[in-house]
Short mmCIF file of N, CA and C in Angstrom, two decimals:
data_model
loop_
_atom_site.label_atom_id
_atom_site.label_comp_id
_atom_site.label_asym_id
_atom_site.label_seq_id
_atom_site.Cartn_x
_atom_site.Cartn_y
_atom_site.Cartn_z
N MET A 1 111.14 125.41 119.98
CA MET A 1 110.07 125.17 118.85
C MET A 1 110.66 125.20 117.44
N PRO A 2 111.53 126.25 117.12
CA PRO A 2 112.03 126.20 115.83
C PRO A 2 112.92 125.02 115.53
N THR A 3 113.58 124.51 116.51
CA THR A 3 114.44 123.29 116.35
C THR A 3 113.68 122.10 115.94
N ARG A 4 112.48 121.98 116.58
CA ARG A 4 111.57 120.83 116.25
C ARG A 4 111.09 120.95 114.82
N ASP A 5 110.72 122.17 114.35
CA ASP A 5 110.28 122.39 112.98
C ASP A 5 111.35 122.02 112.00
N LEU A 6 112.65 122.32 112.31
CA LEU A 6 113.78 122.00 111.51
C LEU A 6 114.04 120.47 111.42
N VAL A 7 113.90 119.82 112.49
CA VAL A 7 114.00 118.38 112.55
C VAL A 7 113.00 117.75 111.64
N LEU A 8 111.80 118.15 111.67
CA LEU A 8 110.74 117.53 110.88
C LEU A 8 110.85 117.84 109.41
N THR A 9 111.54 118.81 109.01
CA THR A 9 111.72 119.07 107.57
C THR A 9 112.90 118.49 107.03
N HIS A 10 113.85 117.92 107.86
CA HIS A 10 115.04 117.31 107.44
C HIS A 10 115.00 115.83 107.71
N ARG A 11 114.94 115.03 106.78
CA ARG A 11 114.80 113.55 106.86
C ARG A 11 116.13 112.89 107.15
N ILE A 12 116.23 112.16 108.25
CA ILE A 12 117.46 111.45 108.46
C ILE A 12 117.63 110.22 107.65
N THR A 13 118.84 110.00 107.14
CA THR A 13 119.05 108.78 106.31
C THR A 13 120.28 107.97 106.95
N SER A 14 120.09 106.66 107.11
CA SER A 14 121.13 105.85 107.59
C SER A 14 120.82 104.42 107.29
N SER A 15 121.83 103.71 106.74
CA SER A 15 121.65 102.33 106.39
C SER A 15 121.44 101.42 107.70
N PHE A 16 121.96 101.85 108.83
CA PHE A 16 121.80 101.17 110.01
C PHE A 16 120.32 100.97 110.39
N LEU A 17 119.46 102.01 109.99
CA LEU A 17 118.06 101.99 110.31
C LEU A 17 117.23 101.04 109.51
N SER A 18 117.87 100.57 108.32
CA SER A 18 117.13 99.59 107.56
C SER A 18 117.37 98.17 108.04
N CYS A 19 118.20 97.94 108.97
CA CYS A 19 118.46 96.52 109.45
C CYS A 19 117.28 95.89 110.05
N GLU A 20 116.41 96.67 110.77
CA GLU A 20 115.14 95.95 111.30
C GLU A 20 114.30 95.54 110.19
N LYS A 21 114.10 96.26 109.13
CA LYS A 21 113.27 95.86 108.05
C LYS A 21 113.85 94.61 107.38
N ASP A 22 115.17 94.71 107.20
CA ASP A 22 115.93 93.52 106.50
C ASP A 22 115.76 92.31 107.40
N ALA A 23 115.96 92.37 108.62
CA ALA A 23 115.85 91.25 109.55
C ALA A 23 114.44 90.60 109.45
N GLU A 24 113.47 91.48 109.44
CA GLU A 24 112.06 90.94 109.31
C GLU A 24 111.87 90.26 108.01
N THR A 25 112.45 90.78 106.84
CA THR A 25 112.25 90.25 105.53
C THR A 25 112.89 88.94 105.59
N ILE A 26 114.13 88.88 105.96
CA ILE A 26 114.97 87.63 106.01
C ILE A 26 114.22 86.45 106.79
N LEU A 27 113.82 86.81 108.05
CA LEU A 27 113.21 85.73 108.81
C LEU A 27 111.80 85.30 108.29
N ARG A 28 111.02 86.18 107.64
CA ARG A 28 109.81 85.88 107.11
C ARG A 28 110.01 84.94 105.90
N LYS A 29 111.13 85.23 105.08
CA LYS A 29 111.48 84.44 103.92
C LYS A 29 111.81 83.03 104.49
N LEU A 30 112.60 82.97 105.48
CA LEU A 30 113.16 81.64 106.00
C LEU A 30 112.07 80.81 106.63
N PHE A 31 111.14 81.40 107.36
CA PHE A 31 110.28 80.60 108.18
C PHE A 31 108.80 80.71 107.92
N ILE A 32 108.38 81.64 107.09
CA ILE A 32 106.95 81.76 106.92
C ILE A 32 106.52 81.81 105.40
N GLU A 33 107.31 82.38 104.54
CA GLU A 33 106.87 82.51 103.19
C GLU A 33 107.35 81.43 102.17
N SER A 34 108.08 80.49 102.64
CA SER A 34 108.80 79.64 101.74
C SER A 34 108.52 78.11 102.04
N ARG A 35 107.23 77.91 102.30
CA ARG A 35 106.90 76.47 102.57
C ARG A 35 106.93 75.67 101.25
N PRO A 36 107.35 74.41 101.25
CA PRO A 36 107.60 73.67 102.33
C PRO A 36 109.11 73.69 102.79
N TYR A 37 109.93 74.38 102.12
CA TYR A 37 111.35 74.55 102.50
C TYR A 37 111.54 75.06 103.89
N SER A 38 110.71 75.99 104.29
CA SER A 38 110.84 76.62 105.59
C SER A 38 110.41 75.55 106.69
N ASP A 39 109.55 74.63 106.35
CA ASP A 39 109.25 73.50 107.28
C ASP A 39 110.47 72.55 107.50
N GLU A 40 111.16 72.32 106.38
CA GLU A 40 112.34 71.43 106.51
C GLU A 40 113.45 72.14 107.36
N LEU A 41 113.61 73.42 107.11
CA LEU A 41 114.58 74.23 107.90
C LEU A 41 114.23 74.21 109.48
N LYS A 42 112.96 74.30 109.71
CA LYS A 42 112.39 74.24 111.16
C LYS A 42 112.67 72.85 111.67
N ARG A 43 112.46 71.77 110.95
CA ARG A 43 112.69 70.47 111.31
C ARG A 43 114.25 70.27 111.78
N LEU A 44 115.20 70.82 110.97
CA LEU A 44 116.52 70.70 111.17
C LEU A 44 116.99 71.37 112.49
N LEU A 45 116.23 72.44 112.81
CA LEU A 45 116.61 73.20 114.05
C LEU A 45 115.99 72.66 115.29
N VAL A 46 114.70 72.29 115.12
CA VAL A 46 114.02 71.93 116.30
C VAL A 46 114.04 70.43 116.74
N ILE A 47 114.13 69.52 115.72
CA ILE A 47 114.18 68.13 115.99
C ILE A 47 115.65 67.59 115.94
N ASN A 48 116.29 67.52 117.08
CA ASN A 48 117.66 67.11 117.09
C ASN A 48 117.85 65.59 117.21
N THR A 49 117.35 64.88 116.17
CA THR A 49 117.53 63.52 116.11
C THR A 49 118.04 63.12 114.77
N LYS A 50 118.61 61.97 114.59
CA LYS A 50 119.15 61.63 113.29
C LYS A 50 118.02 61.54 112.22
N ASP A 51 116.83 61.17 112.57
CA ASP A 51 115.77 60.85 111.66
C ASP A 51 114.85 62.11 111.51
N CYS A 52 115.36 63.35 111.86
CA CYS A 52 114.55 64.46 111.84
C CYS A 52 113.89 64.81 110.42
N LEU A 53 114.55 64.45 109.38
CA LEU A 53 113.98 64.73 108.07
C LEU A 53 113.20 63.50 107.47
N ASP A 54 113.55 62.32 108.13
CA ASP A 54 113.00 61.03 107.45
C ASP A 54 111.66 60.62 108.14
N ASP A 55 111.50 60.79 109.50
CA ASP A 55 110.33 60.38 110.16
C ASP A 55 109.29 61.41 110.12
N ARG A 56 108.24 61.28 109.21
CA ARG A 56 107.29 62.28 108.95
C ARG A 56 105.98 62.02 109.72
N THR A 57 105.95 60.90 110.56
CA THR A 57 104.73 60.49 111.25
C THR A 57 104.81 60.54 112.66
N ASN A 58 106.03 60.77 113.22
CA ASN A 58 106.20 60.74 114.62
C ASN A 58 105.27 61.72 115.28
N PRO A 59 104.33 61.36 116.19
CA PRO A 59 103.43 62.37 116.76
C PRO A 59 104.14 63.48 117.65
N ASP A 60 105.22 63.04 118.29
CA ASP A 60 106.03 63.94 119.17
C ASP A 60 106.60 65.04 118.30
N TYR A 61 107.11 64.64 117.19
CA TYR A 61 107.82 65.63 116.19
C TYR A 61 106.74 66.58 115.68
N LEU A 62 105.60 65.96 115.24
CA LEU A 62 104.57 66.79 114.64
C LEU A 62 104.08 67.78 115.59
N LYS A 63 103.79 67.36 116.86
CA LYS A 63 103.27 68.30 117.94
C LYS A 63 104.21 69.39 118.14
N LYS A 64 105.56 69.07 118.27
CA LYS A 64 106.56 70.09 118.49
C LYS A 64 106.66 71.13 117.39
N LEU A 65 106.61 70.55 116.16
CA LEU A 65 106.72 71.50 114.97
C LEU A 65 105.46 72.30 114.78
N GLU A 66 104.30 71.83 115.09
CA GLU A 66 103.03 72.65 115.13
C GLU A 66 103.19 73.82 116.04
N SER A 67 103.81 73.68 117.16
CA SER A 67 103.82 74.76 118.18
C SER A 67 104.91 75.78 117.90
N MET A 68 105.76 75.47 116.95
CA MET A 68 106.89 76.39 116.62
C MET A 68 106.63 77.41 115.65
N THR A 69 106.08 78.54 116.03
CA THR A 69 106.01 79.67 115.23
C THR A 69 107.36 80.36 115.13
N LEU A 70 107.47 81.40 114.24
CA LEU A 70 108.78 82.14 114.28
C LEU A 70 108.96 82.72 115.58
N ALA A 71 107.94 83.40 116.21
CA ALA A 71 108.09 84.10 117.43
C ALA A 71 108.52 83.10 118.55
N LYS A 72 107.95 81.84 118.52
CA LYS A 72 108.30 80.89 119.52
C LYS A 72 109.72 80.34 119.32
N MET A 73 110.17 80.30 118.13
CA MET A 73 111.52 79.87 117.83
C MET A 73 112.52 80.90 118.29
N MET A 74 112.11 82.17 118.13
CA MET A 74 113.08 83.27 118.70
C MET A 74 113.00 83.24 120.18
N GLU A 75 111.81 83.09 120.76
CA GLU A 75 111.71 83.12 122.17
C GLU A 75 112.50 81.92 122.86
N ASP A 76 112.44 80.79 122.18
CA ASP A 76 113.14 79.59 122.76
C ASP A 76 114.63 79.59 122.39
N GLY A 77 115.01 80.45 121.56
CA GLY A 77 116.48 80.64 121.28
C GLY A 77 116.96 79.91 120.13
N TYR A 78 116.13 79.25 119.22
CA TYR A 78 116.57 78.65 118.04
C TYR A 78 117.12 79.62 116.92
N VAL A 79 116.38 80.74 116.89
CA VAL A 79 116.85 81.87 116.10
C VAL A 79 117.18 83.01 116.88
N LYS A 80 118.25 83.71 116.64
CA LYS A 80 118.70 84.76 117.45
C LYS A 80 119.15 85.98 116.63
N LEU A 81 119.03 87.17 117.22
CA LEU A 81 119.53 88.35 116.63
C LEU A 81 120.71 88.93 117.42
N ALA A 82 121.02 88.21 118.51
CA ALA A 82 122.10 88.60 119.35
C ALA A 82 123.12 87.42 119.40
N PRO A 83 124.34 87.71 119.39
CA PRO A 83 125.41 86.56 119.38
C PRO A 83 125.70 86.01 120.73
N LYS A 84 124.64 85.36 121.29
CA LYS A 84 124.66 84.84 122.58
C LYS A 84 124.03 83.43 122.60
N ILE A 85 124.73 82.39 123.05
CA ILE A 85 124.11 81.08 123.15
C ILE A 85 124.21 80.70 124.70
N ARG A 86 122.96 80.46 125.25
CA ARG A 86 122.88 79.98 126.68
C ARG A 86 122.50 78.53 126.62
N MET A 87 123.22 77.67 127.45
CA MET A 87 122.98 76.38 127.45
C MET A 87 122.72 75.90 128.89
N PRO A 88 121.53 76.19 129.43
CA PRO A 88 121.24 75.75 130.82
C PRO A 88 121.44 74.18 130.95
N GLU A 89 121.74 73.79 132.15
CA GLU A 89 122.17 72.49 132.42
C GLU A 89 121.30 71.36 131.97
N HIS A 90 119.87 71.54 132.22
CA HIS A 90 118.95 70.52 131.87
C HIS A 90 118.15 70.82 130.59
N GLU A 91 118.58 71.72 129.89
CA GLU A 91 117.79 72.14 128.70
C GLU A 91 118.06 71.12 127.52
N GLU A 92 117.11 70.92 126.72
CA GLU A 92 117.21 70.03 125.56
C GLU A 92 118.31 70.65 124.55
N VAL A 93 119.05 69.78 123.90
CA VAL A 93 120.06 70.23 122.96
C VAL A 93 119.38 70.94 121.76
N LYS A 94 119.86 72.01 121.25
CA LYS A 94 119.27 72.83 120.20
C LYS A 94 120.29 73.01 119.01
N SER A 95 119.82 73.41 117.89
CA SER A 95 120.54 73.87 116.88
C SER A 95 120.17 75.47 116.78
N TYR A 96 121.16 76.28 116.33
CA TYR A 96 120.82 77.67 116.34
C TYR A 96 121.20 78.36 115.00
N ILE A 97 120.43 79.46 114.78
CA ILE A 97 120.78 80.32 113.69
C ILE A 97 120.95 81.80 114.31
N ILE A 98 122.08 82.27 114.24
CA ILE A 98 122.38 83.59 114.78
C ILE A 98 122.66 84.51 113.58
N MET A 99 121.71 85.56 113.43
CA MET A 99 121.84 86.48 112.32
C MET A 99 122.46 87.81 112.88
N THR A 100 123.50 88.30 112.10
CA THR A 100 124.13 89.56 112.56
C THR A 100 124.47 90.41 111.33
N PHE A 101 124.39 91.70 111.55
CA PHE A 101 124.73 92.66 110.54
C PHE A 101 126.15 93.23 110.87
N ASP A 102 127.05 93.27 109.93
CA ASP A 102 128.38 93.56 110.17
C ASP A 102 129.03 94.28 108.95
N ASP A 103 130.25 94.77 109.27
CA ASP A 103 131.13 95.31 108.27
C ASP A 103 130.42 96.35 107.36
N PHE A 104 129.87 97.30 107.94
CA PHE A 104 129.20 98.43 107.17
C PHE A 104 130.25 99.29 106.41
N SER A 105 130.05 99.59 105.16
CA SER A 105 130.94 100.44 104.46
C SER A 105 130.28 101.27 103.39
N THR A 106 130.92 102.32 102.97
CA THR A 106 130.19 103.15 101.99
C THR A 106 130.01 102.45 100.65
N THR A 107 128.91 102.83 100.04
CA THR A 107 128.69 102.32 98.72
C THR A 107 129.46 103.12 97.71
N LYS A 108 130.17 102.45 96.87
CA LYS A 108 131.11 103.08 95.86
C LYS A 108 130.40 104.05 94.96
N THR A 109 129.17 103.78 94.49
CA THR A 109 128.48 104.60 93.63
C THR A 109 127.74 105.81 94.30
N ASN A 110 127.39 105.63 95.62
CA ASN A 110 126.70 106.57 96.37
C ASN A 110 127.13 106.55 97.84
N PRO A 111 128.22 107.32 98.21
CA PRO A 111 128.75 107.19 99.49
C PRO A 111 127.82 107.68 100.65
N LYS A 112 126.64 108.12 100.30
CA LYS A 112 125.64 108.58 101.29
C LYS A 112 125.07 107.26 102.04
N PHE A 113 125.01 106.13 101.37
CA PHE A 113 124.50 104.89 101.85
C PHE A 113 125.66 103.93 102.27
N ARG A 114 125.26 102.92 103.13
CA ARG A 114 126.34 102.02 103.62
C ARG A 114 125.83 100.63 103.34
N ASP A 115 126.63 99.92 102.63
CA ASP A 115 126.35 98.48 102.43
C ASP A 115 126.88 97.70 103.58
N CYS A 116 126.48 96.51 103.76
CA CYS A 116 126.91 95.74 104.90
C CYS A 116 126.87 94.23 104.52
N TYR A 117 127.39 93.40 105.40
CA TYR A 117 127.44 91.98 105.26
C TYR A 117 126.42 91.39 106.37
N VAL A 118 125.55 90.49 105.97
CA VAL A 118 124.66 89.86 107.02
C VAL A 118 125.29 88.43 107.04
N SER A 119 125.44 88.01 108.26
CA SER A 119 126.04 86.70 108.56
C SER A 119 125.01 85.87 109.40
N PHE A 120 125.10 84.48 108.99
CA PHE A 120 124.32 83.57 109.66
C PHE A 120 125.22 82.57 110.22
N ASP A 121 125.36 82.59 111.59
CA ASP A 121 126.11 81.57 112.26
C ASP A 121 125.15 80.40 112.55
N VAL A 122 125.41 79.26 111.87
CA VAL A 122 124.62 78.09 112.04
C VAL A 122 125.44 77.12 112.97
N VAL A 123 124.98 77.07 114.18
CA VAL A 123 125.66 76.28 115.28
C VAL A 123 124.79 75.02 115.65
N CYS A 124 125.49 73.91 115.67
CA CYS A 124 124.84 72.62 116.07
C CYS A 124 125.70 71.86 117.01
N HIS A 125 125.20 71.17 117.98
CA HIS A 125 125.95 70.21 118.76
C HIS A 125 126.55 69.16 117.85
N THR A 126 127.80 68.93 118.09
CA THR A 126 128.56 67.99 117.21
C THR A 126 128.12 66.65 117.38
N ASP A 127 127.43 66.20 118.42
CA ASP A 127 126.83 64.88 118.51
C ASP A 127 125.64 64.65 117.64
N TYR A 128 125.07 65.73 117.07
CA TYR A 128 123.88 65.70 116.28
C TYR A 128 124.13 66.10 114.80
N TRP A 129 125.28 66.21 114.47
CA TRP A 129 125.61 66.68 113.04
C TRP A 129 125.13 65.64 112.07
N ASP A 130 125.45 64.34 112.24
CA ASP A 130 125.07 63.28 111.37
C ASP A 130 123.55 63.00 111.29
N ILE A 131 122.93 63.26 110.17
CA ILE A 131 121.44 62.93 110.01
C ILE A 131 121.19 61.95 108.99
N GLY A 132 122.22 61.04 108.77
CA GLY A 132 122.11 59.91 107.87
C GLY A 132 122.26 60.30 106.32
N ASN A 133 122.60 59.17 105.60
CA ASN A 133 122.75 59.29 104.16
C ASN A 133 123.77 60.34 103.78
N TYR A 134 124.82 60.40 104.46
CA TYR A 134 125.91 61.43 104.20
C TYR A 134 125.51 62.86 104.39
N ARG A 135 124.35 63.12 105.11
CA ARG A 135 123.97 64.42 105.27
C ARG A 135 124.47 64.92 106.66
N VAL A 136 124.87 66.24 106.62
CA VAL A 136 125.37 66.79 107.86
C VAL A 136 124.47 68.00 108.15
N ARG A 137 123.91 68.00 109.47
CA ARG A 137 122.86 68.91 109.80
C ARG A 137 123.25 70.41 109.46
N PRO A 138 124.45 70.92 109.97
CA PRO A 138 124.65 72.43 109.71
C PRO A 138 124.76 72.70 108.26
N LEU A 139 125.37 71.81 107.47
CA LEU A 139 125.47 72.03 105.98
C LEU A 139 124.13 72.03 105.44
N LYS A 140 123.18 71.14 105.85
CA LYS A 140 121.82 71.06 105.35
C LYS A 140 121.10 72.42 105.68
N ILE A 141 121.29 72.85 106.79
CA ILE A 141 120.67 74.12 107.29
C ILE A 141 121.25 75.34 106.43
N VAL A 142 122.47 75.33 106.21
CA VAL A 142 123.13 76.41 105.36
C VAL A 142 122.63 76.30 103.93
N GLY A 143 122.39 75.13 103.46
CA GLY A 143 121.89 74.88 102.13
C GLY A 143 120.47 75.50 101.94
N TYR A 144 119.59 75.23 102.99
CA TYR A 144 118.26 75.83 102.95
C TYR A 144 118.31 77.38 103.00
N ILE A 145 119.16 77.87 103.91
CA ILE A 145 119.20 79.38 104.08
C ILE A 145 119.71 79.98 102.71
N ASP A 146 120.80 79.33 102.08
CA ASP A 146 121.34 79.91 100.86
C ASP A 146 120.30 79.83 99.71
N GLY A 147 119.67 78.65 99.68
CA GLY A 147 118.66 78.43 98.62
C GLY A 147 117.51 79.43 98.72
N LEU A 148 117.04 79.75 99.96
CA LEU A 148 115.92 80.71 100.15
C LEU A 148 116.31 82.20 99.95
N LEU A 149 117.61 82.50 100.35
CA LEU A 149 117.91 83.92 100.39
C LEU A 149 118.83 84.52 99.30
N ASN A 150 119.64 83.64 98.64
CA ASN A 150 120.52 84.18 97.60
C ASN A 150 119.69 84.98 96.52
N ASN A 151 120.15 86.25 96.37
CA ASN A 151 119.67 87.17 95.30
C ASN A 151 118.16 87.69 95.72
N ILE A 152 117.74 87.44 96.89
CA ILE A 152 116.40 88.21 97.23
C ILE A 152 116.67 89.68 97.35
N ARG A 153 115.62 90.45 97.32
CA ARG A 153 115.67 91.91 97.53
C ARG A 153 115.31 92.27 98.88
N LEU A 154 116.16 93.06 99.55
CA LEU A 154 115.92 93.59 100.87
C LEU A 154 115.40 95.06 100.71
N SER A 155 115.72 95.85 101.80
CA SER A 155 115.18 97.18 101.71
C SER A 155 115.99 98.23 100.79
N GLY A 156 117.10 97.64 100.39
CA GLY A 156 118.05 98.53 99.52
C GLY A 156 117.82 98.42 98.05
N ILE A 157 118.74 98.98 97.30
CA ILE A 157 118.46 98.91 95.83
C ILE A 157 119.05 97.77 95.17
N GLY A 158 119.85 96.88 95.78
CA GLY A 158 120.39 95.78 95.10
C GLY A 158 119.82 94.53 95.65
N THR A 159 120.45 93.46 95.31
CA THR A 159 120.02 92.03 95.81
C THR A 159 121.06 91.55 96.90
N PHE A 160 120.56 90.51 97.60
CA PHE A 160 121.39 89.92 98.59
C PHE A 160 122.28 88.89 97.99
N GLN A 161 123.62 89.16 97.97
CA GLN A 161 124.60 88.40 97.21
C GLN A 161 125.33 87.47 98.14
N PHE A 162 125.57 86.25 97.86
CA PHE A 162 126.40 85.33 98.50
C PHE A 162 127.84 85.85 98.54
N ALA A 163 128.38 85.88 99.72
CA ALA A 163 129.80 86.41 99.92
C ALA A 163 130.77 85.32 100.45
N GLY A 164 130.21 84.18 100.93
CA GLY A 164 131.21 83.18 101.41
C GLY A 164 130.59 82.34 102.59
N CYS A 165 131.28 81.32 102.87
CA CYS A 165 130.80 80.41 103.98
C CYS A 165 132.08 79.76 104.49
N ASN A 166 132.22 79.86 105.90
CA ASN A 166 133.37 79.36 106.62
C ASN A 166 132.96 78.46 107.70
N GLU A 167 133.79 77.45 108.03
CA GLU A 167 133.48 76.65 109.21
C GLU A 167 133.66 77.46 110.48
N LEU A 168 132.87 77.11 111.44
CA LEU A 168 132.82 77.85 112.73
C LEU A 168 133.01 76.76 113.78
N VAL A 169 134.13 76.81 114.55
CA VAL A 169 134.36 75.83 115.70
C VAL A 169 134.34 76.66 116.95
N LEU A 170 133.37 76.51 117.82
CA LEU A 170 133.34 77.15 119.18
C LEU A 170 134.02 76.32 120.24
N ASP A 171 133.78 75.05 120.20
CA ASP A 171 134.37 74.13 121.15
C ASP A 171 134.13 72.62 120.69
N GLU A 172 134.48 71.67 121.48
CA GLU A 172 134.25 70.33 121.13
C GLU A 172 132.77 69.95 120.92
N ASN A 173 131.96 70.74 121.57
CA ASN A 173 130.47 70.42 121.50
C ASN A 173 129.61 71.19 120.46
N LEU A 174 130.08 72.48 120.19
CA LEU A 174 129.35 73.37 119.36
C LEU A 174 130.20 73.80 118.20
N SER A 175 129.80 73.47 116.94
CA SER A 175 130.47 73.84 115.84
C SER A 175 129.41 74.07 114.64
N GLY A 176 129.87 74.63 113.61
CA GLY A 176 128.96 74.82 112.35
C GLY A 176 129.61 75.60 111.33
N TYR A 177 128.87 76.55 110.70
CA TYR A 177 129.25 77.34 109.65
C TYR A 177 128.77 78.68 109.65
N THR A 178 129.54 79.63 109.24
CA THR A 178 129.12 81.01 109.06
C THR A 178 128.88 81.41 107.61
N LEU A 179 127.67 81.69 107.29
CA LEU A 179 127.25 82.03 105.95
C LEU A 179 127.09 83.53 105.79
N MET A 180 127.76 84.14 104.72
CA MET A 180 127.73 85.54 104.68
C MET A 180 127.17 86.03 103.31
N TYR A 181 126.54 87.20 103.45
CA TYR A 181 125.93 87.81 102.18
C TYR A 181 126.13 89.26 102.28
N HIS A 182 126.38 89.83 101.06
CA HIS A 182 126.56 91.27 100.93
C HIS A 182 125.20 91.98 100.62
N ALA A 183 124.80 92.97 101.44
CA ALA A 183 123.59 93.66 101.17
C ALA A 183 123.80 95.09 100.65
N VAL A 184 123.27 95.50 99.56
CA VAL A 184 123.43 96.79 99.13
C VAL A 184 122.22 97.70 99.48
N HIS A 185 122.49 98.86 100.10
CA HIS A 185 121.48 99.72 100.71
C HIS A 185 121.24 100.93 99.74
N GLY A 186 120.02 101.56 100.01
CA GLY A 186 119.66 102.77 99.07
C GLY A 186 118.70 103.52 99.87
N SER A 187 117.73 104.12 98.98
CA SER A 187 116.87 105.09 99.50
C SER A 187 115.82 104.77 100.49
N ASP A 188 115.60 103.44 100.64
CA ASP A 188 114.67 103.01 101.73
C ASP A 188 115.22 103.20 103.12
N ASP A 189 116.58 103.62 103.19
CA ASP A 189 117.18 103.66 104.56
C ASP A 189 116.86 105.00 105.17
N GLN A 190 115.62 105.44 105.24
CA GLN A 190 115.28 106.74 105.72
C GLN A 190 114.35 106.57 107.01
N ILE A 191 114.53 107.44 107.96
CA ILE A 191 113.56 107.50 109.03
C ILE A 191 112.36 108.25 108.61
N PRO A 192 111.09 107.56 108.64
CA PRO A 192 109.95 108.42 108.31
C PRO A 192 109.74 109.53 109.20
N GLU A 193 109.14 110.64 108.79
CA GLU A 193 109.04 111.81 109.66
C GLU A 193 108.16 111.49 110.84
N ARG A 194 107.13 110.55 110.68
CA ARG A 194 106.24 110.19 111.79
C ARG A 194 107.01 109.66 113.01
N ASP A 195 108.16 109.11 112.74
CA ASP A 195 108.94 108.38 113.86
C ASP A 195 109.80 109.43 114.65
N LEU A 196 109.87 110.61 114.07
CA LEU A 196 110.76 111.63 114.87
C LEU A 196 110.08 112.16 116.11
#
């Protein structure tokens, strides 16, 4: 019993514990709170045809887009928090955003907290890269992600800062880009006592 009392009076702090809040904030910003841009991002992921951005009246496209909530996009594998892509034999071709938290390091000004990099692997089937008018599907997706997330505030004390973007080649069928941001953490990285 004394040990339990001691635990409740000592608050645990770790930047790893803020990742779930940050993931929710990021996904809400990308797919819920930023219309009409989030609708365009959804089109690029879900409609794998060359005219995905140009055909605004196709009833099949509209029906599919209406059914795609963030939860459904995650359930169907368009948006992932785990670095795994499954491609069942008869499944429709998809584009993917895989979000990961990586490269945690101490903050220079306050070593108690850990900054990290958040990466977005944007992976598209190479047969569906070209969406017309010199537009490339994965770069268009990266552009929307960058436009919506650069300098937003997460659970930490700083802003979400662009750190780089590199080409990502998995094989002859799947390629894309890895977009990286630096996230600064701070006092929000605490486990509330009620969770202990």
